[in-house]
Short mmCIF file of N, CA and C in Angstrom, two decimals:
data_model
loop_
_atom_site.label_atom_id
_atom_site.label_comp_id
_atom_site.label_asym_id
_atom_site.label_seq_id
_atom_site.Cartn_x
_atom_site.Cartn_y
_atom_site.Cartn_z
N UNK A 1 -1.47 -6.60 15.57
CA UNK A 1 -1.39 -6.40 14.38
C UNK A 1 -0.83 -7.67 13.81
N UNK A 2 -1.33 -7.77 12.49
CA UNK A 2 -1.12 -9.17 11.74
C UNK A 2 0.27 -9.13 11.17
N UNK A 3 1.11 -10.12 11.18
CA UNK A 3 2.56 -10.22 10.45
C UNK A 3 2.25 -9.95 9.10
N UNK A 4 3.22 -9.66 8.32
CA UNK A 4 3.05 -9.62 7.06
C UNK A 4 2.61 -10.78 6.18
N UNK A 5 1.55 -10.68 5.54
CA UNK A 5 0.72 -11.39 4.60
C UNK A 5 1.33 -11.65 3.30
N UNK A 6 1.93 -12.76 3.08
CA UNK A 6 2.20 -13.04 1.66
C UNK A 6 1.64 -14.23 1.00
N UNK A 7 1.68 -14.28 -0.22
CA UNK A 7 1.37 -15.49 -1.06
C UNK A 7 2.46 -16.70 -0.55
N UNK A 8 1.94 -17.78 -0.08
CA UNK A 8 2.86 -18.54 0.37
C UNK A 8 2.85 -18.74 1.87
N UNK A 9 2.37 -17.82 2.80
CA UNK A 9 2.47 -17.48 3.81
C UNK A 9 1.95 -18.58 4.63
N UNK A 10 2.10 -19.17 5.66
CA UNK A 10 1.30 -20.23 6.52
C UNK A 10 0.90 -19.51 7.98
N UNK A 11 -0.44 -19.63 8.07
CA UNK A 11 -0.94 -19.14 9.45
C UNK A 11 -1.80 -20.15 9.99
N UNK A 12 -1.86 -19.83 11.21
CA UNK A 12 -3.07 -20.56 12.02
C UNK A 12 -4.40 -19.62 12.15
N UNK A 13 -5.32 -20.42 11.79
CA UNK A 13 -6.74 -19.77 12.02
C UNK A 13 -7.61 -20.52 12.76
N UNK A 14 -8.55 -19.89 13.59
CA UNK A 14 -9.64 -20.81 14.17
C UNK A 14 -10.31 -21.85 13.00
N UNK A 15 -10.33 -22.96 13.61
CA UNK A 15 -10.91 -24.05 12.61
C UNK A 15 -12.37 -23.62 12.32
N UNK A 16 -13.09 -23.18 12.97
CA UNK A 16 -14.54 -23.02 12.76
C UNK A 16 -14.79 -21.82 11.60
N UNK A 17 -13.40 -20.89 11.28
CA UNK A 17 -13.60 -20.28 10.18
C UNK A 17 -13.95 -20.98 8.86
N UNK A 18 -13.38 -21.93 8.73
CA UNK A 18 -13.04 -22.86 7.25
C UNK A 18 -14.36 -23.82 7.18
N UNK A 19 -14.51 -24.02 6.03
CA UNK A 19 -15.53 -25.03 5.67
C UNK A 19 -14.41 -26.14 4.94
N UNK A 20 -14.49 -27.40 5.42
CA UNK A 20 -14.08 -28.43 4.53
C UNK A 20 -15.03 -29.75 4.57
N UNK A 21 -15.84 -29.70 3.53
CA UNK A 21 -16.65 -30.58 3.11
C UNK A 21 -15.82 -32.04 2.71
N UNK A 22 -16.68 -33.22 3.29
CA UNK A 22 -18.08 -33.18 3.92
C UNK A 22 -17.92 -32.69 5.37
N UNK A 23 -18.60 -31.70 5.72
CA UNK A 23 -18.67 -31.17 7.14
C UNK A 23 -19.27 -32.26 7.97
N UNK A 24 -20.19 -33.06 7.68
CA UNK A 24 -20.82 -34.24 8.67
C UNK A 24 -19.68 -35.18 8.93
N UNK A 25 -19.49 -35.12 10.23
CA UNK A 25 -18.38 -36.07 10.69
C UNK A 25 -17.18 -35.45 11.01
N UNK A 26 -16.82 -34.20 10.45
CA UNK A 26 -15.75 -33.81 10.59
C UNK A 26 -15.35 -33.26 12.00
N UNK A 27 -14.32 -33.40 12.58
CA UNK A 27 -13.54 -33.18 13.80
C UNK A 27 -13.21 -31.95 13.70
N UNK A 28 -13.77 -31.08 14.13
CA UNK A 28 -13.31 -29.48 14.30
C UNK A 28 -11.95 -29.56 15.24
N UNK A 29 -11.09 -28.87 14.96
CA UNK A 29 -9.93 -28.65 16.12
C UNK A 29 -10.06 -27.20 16.53
N UNK A 30 -9.34 -26.79 17.38
CA UNK A 30 -8.90 -25.64 17.94
C UNK A 30 -8.66 -24.54 16.88
N UNK A 31 -7.53 -24.86 16.12
CA UNK A 31 -7.11 -24.16 15.13
C UNK A 31 -6.59 -24.98 14.17
N UNK A 32 -6.07 -24.42 12.82
CA UNK A 32 -5.56 -25.18 11.81
C UNK A 32 -4.75 -24.35 10.87
N UNK A 33 -3.83 -24.82 10.40
CA UNK A 33 -2.84 -24.21 9.43
C UNK A 33 -3.54 -23.94 8.20
N UNK A 34 -3.43 -22.65 7.54
CA UNK A 34 -3.93 -22.61 6.20
C UNK A 34 -2.69 -21.80 5.35
N UNK A 35 -2.64 -21.93 4.10
CA UNK A 35 -1.60 -21.27 3.08
C UNK A 35 -2.25 -20.19 2.57
N UNK A 36 -1.77 -19.15 2.56
CA UNK A 36 -2.37 -17.81 1.78
C UNK A 36 -1.91 -17.91 0.36
N UNK A 37 -3.02 -18.20 -0.49
CA UNK A 37 -2.68 -18.16 -1.91
C UNK A 37 -3.15 -17.02 -2.92
N UNK A 38 -3.76 -15.80 -2.17
CA UNK A 38 -3.86 -14.64 -2.95
C UNK A 38 -2.75 -13.96 -3.19
N UNK A 39 -2.88 -12.97 -4.03
CA UNK A 39 -1.48 -12.09 -4.64
C UNK A 39 -1.29 -11.16 -3.52
N UNK A 40 -0.06 -11.05 -3.41
CA UNK A 40 0.63 -9.77 -2.79
C UNK A 40 0.06 -8.64 -2.72
N UNK A 41 -0.32 -8.24 -3.82
CA UNK A 41 -0.79 -6.67 -4.04
C UNK A 41 -2.03 -6.55 -3.23
N UNK A 42 -2.92 -7.39 -3.39
CA UNK A 42 -4.06 -7.33 -2.14
C UNK A 42 -3.80 -7.76 -0.97
N UNK A 43 -3.11 -8.79 -0.72
CA UNK A 43 -2.65 -9.21 0.68
C UNK A 43 -2.02 -7.96 1.52
N UNK A 44 -1.31 -7.16 0.57
CA UNK A 44 -0.77 -5.92 1.63
C UNK A 44 -1.77 -4.67 1.42
N UNK A 45 -2.63 -4.84 1.02
CA UNK A 45 -3.57 -3.64 0.75
C UNK A 45 -4.44 -3.63 2.05
N UNK A 46 -4.37 -2.58 2.82
CA UNK A 46 -4.85 -2.50 4.37
C UNK A 46 -6.47 -2.24 4.04
N UNK A 47 -7.07 -1.78 2.81
CA UNK A 47 -8.25 -1.80 2.52
C UNK A 47 -9.12 -2.72 1.87
N UNK A 48 -8.34 -3.88 1.97
CA UNK A 48 -8.93 -5.23 1.08
C UNK A 48 -9.13 -6.21 2.14
N UNK A 49 -10.12 -6.45 2.78
CA UNK A 49 -10.39 -7.12 3.95
C UNK A 49 -10.05 -8.74 3.88
N UNK A 50 -10.07 -9.31 2.72
CA UNK A 50 -9.87 -10.89 2.73
C UNK A 50 -8.62 -11.34 1.96
N UNK A 51 -8.42 -12.64 2.41
CA UNK A 51 -7.33 -13.41 1.56
C UNK A 51 -7.94 -14.56 1.23
N UNK A 52 -7.31 -15.07 0.22
CA UNK A 52 -7.78 -16.69 -0.40
C UNK A 52 -6.62 -17.51 0.28
N UNK A 53 -7.14 -18.33 1.03
CA UNK A 53 -6.26 -19.56 1.65
C UNK A 53 -6.66 -20.81 1.50
N UNK A 54 -5.93 -21.85 1.43
CA UNK A 54 -5.85 -23.25 1.13
C UNK A 54 -5.62 -23.88 2.59
N UNK A 55 -6.86 -24.50 3.09
CA UNK A 55 -6.57 -25.41 4.49
C UNK A 55 -5.58 -26.28 4.08
N UNK A 56 -5.26 -27.01 5.46
CA UNK A 56 -4.24 -28.05 5.58
C UNK A 56 -5.01 -29.17 6.49
N UNK A 57 -4.74 -30.18 6.27
CA UNK A 57 -5.49 -31.21 6.87
C UNK A 57 -4.28 -32.52 6.91
N UNK A 58 -4.10 -32.98 8.34
CA UNK A 58 -3.27 -34.18 8.62
C UNK A 58 -3.85 -35.49 8.05
N UNK A 59 -5.35 -35.56 7.65
CA UNK A 59 -5.93 -36.83 7.60
C UNK A 59 -5.72 -37.17 5.78
N UNK A 60 -4.59 -37.98 5.64
CA UNK A 60 -4.23 -38.48 4.29
C UNK A 60 -5.38 -39.06 3.60
N UNK A 61 -6.25 -39.85 4.23
CA UNK A 61 -7.42 -40.62 3.69
C UNK A 61 -8.30 -39.55 2.86
N UNK A 62 -8.36 -38.15 3.13
CA UNK A 62 -8.98 -37.08 2.59
C UNK A 62 -8.34 -36.52 1.45
N UNK A 63 -7.11 -36.83 1.15
CA UNK A 63 -6.40 -36.15 -0.04
C UNK A 63 -6.73 -36.85 -1.31
N UNK A 64 -6.52 -35.83 -2.09
CA UNK A 64 -7.12 -36.18 -3.79
C UNK A 64 -5.73 -36.02 -4.32
N UNK A 65 -5.97 -36.15 -5.75
CA UNK A 65 -4.60 -36.08 -6.59
C UNK A 65 -4.22 -34.76 -6.81
N UNK A 66 -5.13 -33.77 -6.41
CA UNK A 66 -5.00 -32.40 -6.45
C UNK A 66 -4.31 -31.69 -5.15
N UNK A 67 -4.20 -32.56 -4.29
CA UNK A 67 -3.80 -32.08 -2.84
C UNK A 67 -2.17 -31.96 -2.85
N UNK A 68 -1.55 -31.26 -2.11
CA UNK A 68 -0.03 -31.45 -2.24
C UNK A 68 0.55 -31.68 -0.72
N UNK A 69 1.24 -32.60 -0.67
CA UNK A 69 1.88 -33.23 0.71
C UNK A 69 2.88 -32.35 0.95
N UNK A 70 2.94 -31.68 2.28
CA UNK A 70 3.76 -30.97 2.83
C UNK A 70 4.44 -31.79 4.15
N UNK A 71 5.56 -31.87 4.03
CA UNK A 71 6.33 -32.51 5.05
C UNK A 71 6.37 -31.61 6.29
N UNK A 72 6.52 -32.50 7.48
CA UNK A 72 6.90 -31.69 8.84
C UNK A 72 8.09 -30.47 8.54
N UNK A 73 7.85 -29.59 9.01
CA UNK A 73 9.00 -28.52 8.93
C UNK A 73 8.91 -27.43 7.98
N UNK A 74 8.14 -27.97 6.90
CA UNK A 74 8.07 -27.21 5.53
C UNK A 74 7.13 -25.86 5.97
N UNK A 75 7.59 -24.66 5.87
CA UNK A 75 7.01 -23.77 6.39
C UNK A 75 6.61 -23.47 7.73
N UNK A 76 7.59 -24.20 8.51
CA UNK A 76 7.47 -24.27 9.90
C UNK A 76 6.29 -25.15 10.32
N UNK A 77 5.48 -25.95 9.50
CA UNK A 77 4.49 -26.78 9.91
C UNK A 77 5.06 -27.93 11.12
N UNK A 78 4.26 -27.96 12.11
CA UNK A 78 4.72 -29.06 12.92
C UNK A 78 4.67 -30.18 12.98
N UNK A 79 3.61 -30.74 11.96
CA UNK A 79 3.29 -31.88 11.35
C UNK A 79 3.13 -32.11 9.68
N UNK A 80 3.50 -33.31 9.36
CA UNK A 80 3.29 -33.39 7.93
C UNK A 80 1.80 -33.30 7.65
N UNK A 81 1.42 -32.85 6.49
CA UNK A 81 -0.01 -32.51 6.18
C UNK A 81 -0.17 -32.49 4.74
N UNK A 82 -1.70 -32.26 4.34
CA UNK A 82 -1.79 -32.32 2.76
C UNK A 82 -2.57 -30.71 2.78
N UNK A 83 -1.83 -29.85 1.76
CA UNK A 83 -2.52 -28.45 1.34
C UNK A 83 -3.89 -28.98 0.27
N UNK A 84 -5.02 -28.51 0.91
CA UNK A 84 -6.18 -28.88 0.29
C UNK A 84 -6.40 -28.14 -0.79
N UNK A 85 -5.91 -28.28 -2.12
CA UNK A 85 -5.94 -27.41 -3.36
C UNK A 85 -7.43 -27.40 -3.68
N UNK A 86 -8.14 -28.22 -3.40
CA UNK A 86 -9.64 -28.38 -3.84
C UNK A 86 -10.58 -27.49 -3.15
N UNK A 87 -9.95 -26.77 -1.91
CA UNK A 87 -10.78 -26.22 -1.12
C UNK A 87 -10.47 -24.85 -0.79
N UNK A 88 -9.89 -23.97 -1.78
CA UNK A 88 -9.67 -22.54 -1.55
C UNK A 88 -10.84 -21.96 -0.96
N UNK A 89 -10.59 -20.95 -0.31
CA UNK A 89 -11.86 -20.07 0.34
C UNK A 89 -11.19 -18.68 0.80
N UNK A 90 -12.21 -17.69 0.79
CA UNK A 90 -11.76 -16.31 1.03
C UNK A 90 -12.17 -16.31 2.67
N UNK A 91 -11.02 -15.70 3.51
CA UNK A 91 -11.44 -15.21 4.83
C UNK A 91 -10.95 -14.22 5.17
N UNK A 92 -11.28 -13.73 6.18
CA UNK A 92 -11.19 -11.97 6.81
C UNK A 92 -9.76 -12.31 7.30
N UNK A 93 -8.93 -11.24 6.72
CA UNK A 93 -7.45 -10.91 7.33
C UNK A 93 -7.29 -11.13 8.90
N UNK A 94 -8.33 -10.68 9.33
CA UNK A 94 -8.44 -10.38 10.84
C UNK A 94 -8.49 -11.70 11.46
N UNK A 95 -8.76 -12.87 10.81
CA UNK A 95 -9.02 -14.31 11.34
C UNK A 95 -7.58 -14.90 11.13
N UNK A 96 -6.67 -14.21 10.53
CA UNK A 96 -5.28 -14.91 10.61
C UNK A 96 -4.67 -14.92 11.91
N UNK A 97 -4.17 -15.82 12.51
CA UNK A 97 -3.73 -15.84 13.75
C UNK A 97 -1.87 -15.83 13.64
N UNK A 98 -1.62 -16.72 14.30
CA UNK A 98 0.09 -16.76 14.36
C UNK A 98 0.62 -17.06 13.20
N UNK A 99 1.38 -16.43 12.39
CA UNK A 99 2.07 -16.73 11.10
C UNK A 99 3.38 -17.84 11.55
N UNK A 100 3.31 -18.79 11.23
CA UNK A 100 4.27 -20.19 11.23
C UNK A 100 5.55 -19.94 10.48
N UNK A 101 5.23 -19.32 9.07
CA UNK A 101 6.47 -19.33 8.00
C UNK A 101 5.81 -19.02 6.90
N UNK A 102 6.82 -19.33 5.93
CA UNK A 102 6.52 -19.48 4.47
C UNK A 102 6.82 -20.55 3.86
N UNK A 103 6.15 -21.26 2.72
CA UNK A 103 6.34 -22.33 2.00
C UNK A 103 7.27 -21.70 1.02
N UNK A 104 8.31 -22.68 0.68
CA UNK A 104 9.17 -22.37 -0.72
C UNK A 104 8.28 -22.37 -1.74
N UNK A 105 8.62 -21.67 -2.70
CA UNK A 105 8.23 -21.33 -3.99
C UNK A 105 7.57 -22.80 -4.70
N UNK A 106 8.46 -23.72 -4.81
CA UNK A 106 8.19 -25.00 -5.42
C UNK A 106 6.79 -25.51 -4.83
N UNK A 107 6.61 -25.43 -3.75
CA UNK A 107 5.42 -25.89 -2.93
C UNK A 107 4.03 -25.08 -3.51
N UNK A 108 4.36 -23.64 -3.42
CA UNK A 108 3.51 -22.75 -3.66
C UNK A 108 2.79 -23.16 -5.36
N UNK A 109 3.79 -23.36 -6.04
CA UNK A 109 3.50 -23.67 -7.40
C UNK A 109 2.76 -24.91 -7.58
N UNK A 110 3.10 -25.85 -6.63
CA UNK A 110 2.28 -27.22 -6.91
C UNK A 110 0.92 -27.11 -6.28
N UNK A 111 0.81 -26.21 -5.45
CA UNK A 111 -0.61 -26.04 -4.82
C UNK A 111 -1.47 -25.03 -6.06
N UNK A 112 -0.80 -24.02 -6.69
CA UNK A 112 -1.44 -23.44 -7.81
C UNK A 112 -1.98 -24.44 -8.94
N UNK A 113 -0.99 -25.25 -9.33
CA UNK A 113 -1.23 -26.14 -10.21
C UNK A 113 -2.31 -27.27 -9.62
N UNK A 114 -2.54 -27.85 -8.69
CA UNK A 114 -3.43 -28.50 -8.11
C UNK A 114 -4.74 -27.86 -8.06
N UNK A 115 -4.85 -26.49 -7.96
CA UNK A 115 -6.07 -25.61 -7.96
C UNK A 115 -6.56 -25.58 -9.44
N UNK A 116 -5.35 -25.20 -10.27
CA UNK A 116 -5.90 -24.99 -11.65
C UNK A 116 -6.23 -26.24 -12.46
N UNK A 117 -5.75 -27.52 -12.12
CA UNK A 117 -5.99 -28.71 -12.39
C UNK A 117 -7.52 -29.27 -12.22
N UNK A 118 -7.74 -28.92 -10.90
CA UNK A 118 -9.19 -29.18 -10.34
C UNK A 118 -10.24 -28.25 -10.99
N UNK A 119 -9.76 -27.23 -11.49
CA UNK A 119 -10.76 -26.34 -12.08
C UNK A 119 -10.69 -26.70 -13.80
N UNK A 120 -9.94 -27.79 -14.11
CA UNK A 120 -9.85 -28.06 -15.36
C UNK A 120 -9.50 -26.98 -16.54
N UNK A 121 -8.26 -26.21 -15.56
CA UNK A 121 -7.73 -25.15 -16.63
C UNK A 121 -6.39 -25.54 -17.13
N UNK A 122 -5.96 -26.62 -16.78
CA UNK A 122 -4.91 -27.34 -17.30
C UNK A 122 -4.96 -28.41 -18.03
N UNK A 123 -6.07 -28.86 -18.51
CA UNK A 123 -6.57 -29.98 -19.40
C UNK A 123 -6.14 -29.92 -21.04
#
């Protein structure tokens, strides 16, 4: 059974479930942390099969102005990484594996701002 899925929850997923362009030359890992960004109403609905997630990456050279730096320990992350706010994507709830923890709300808000800025909605 999947642990409670909430906006801001950090989960592990199989890395092959995600797309992180540019994919050519991308090093796939066994698993990767993602941050759930979809709303709690749909997250808790057993008849809604997907969640919207933002992948994380430890590759700082790939970080953009829209990415959010997450320090080691935030949301129980084992390493410092970047939330890739330019790469939100739907995945099946069944693809969520171990739940690491939850990001504090200010970090979730920063990711939302990064997503909205990237879409040009805060210009």
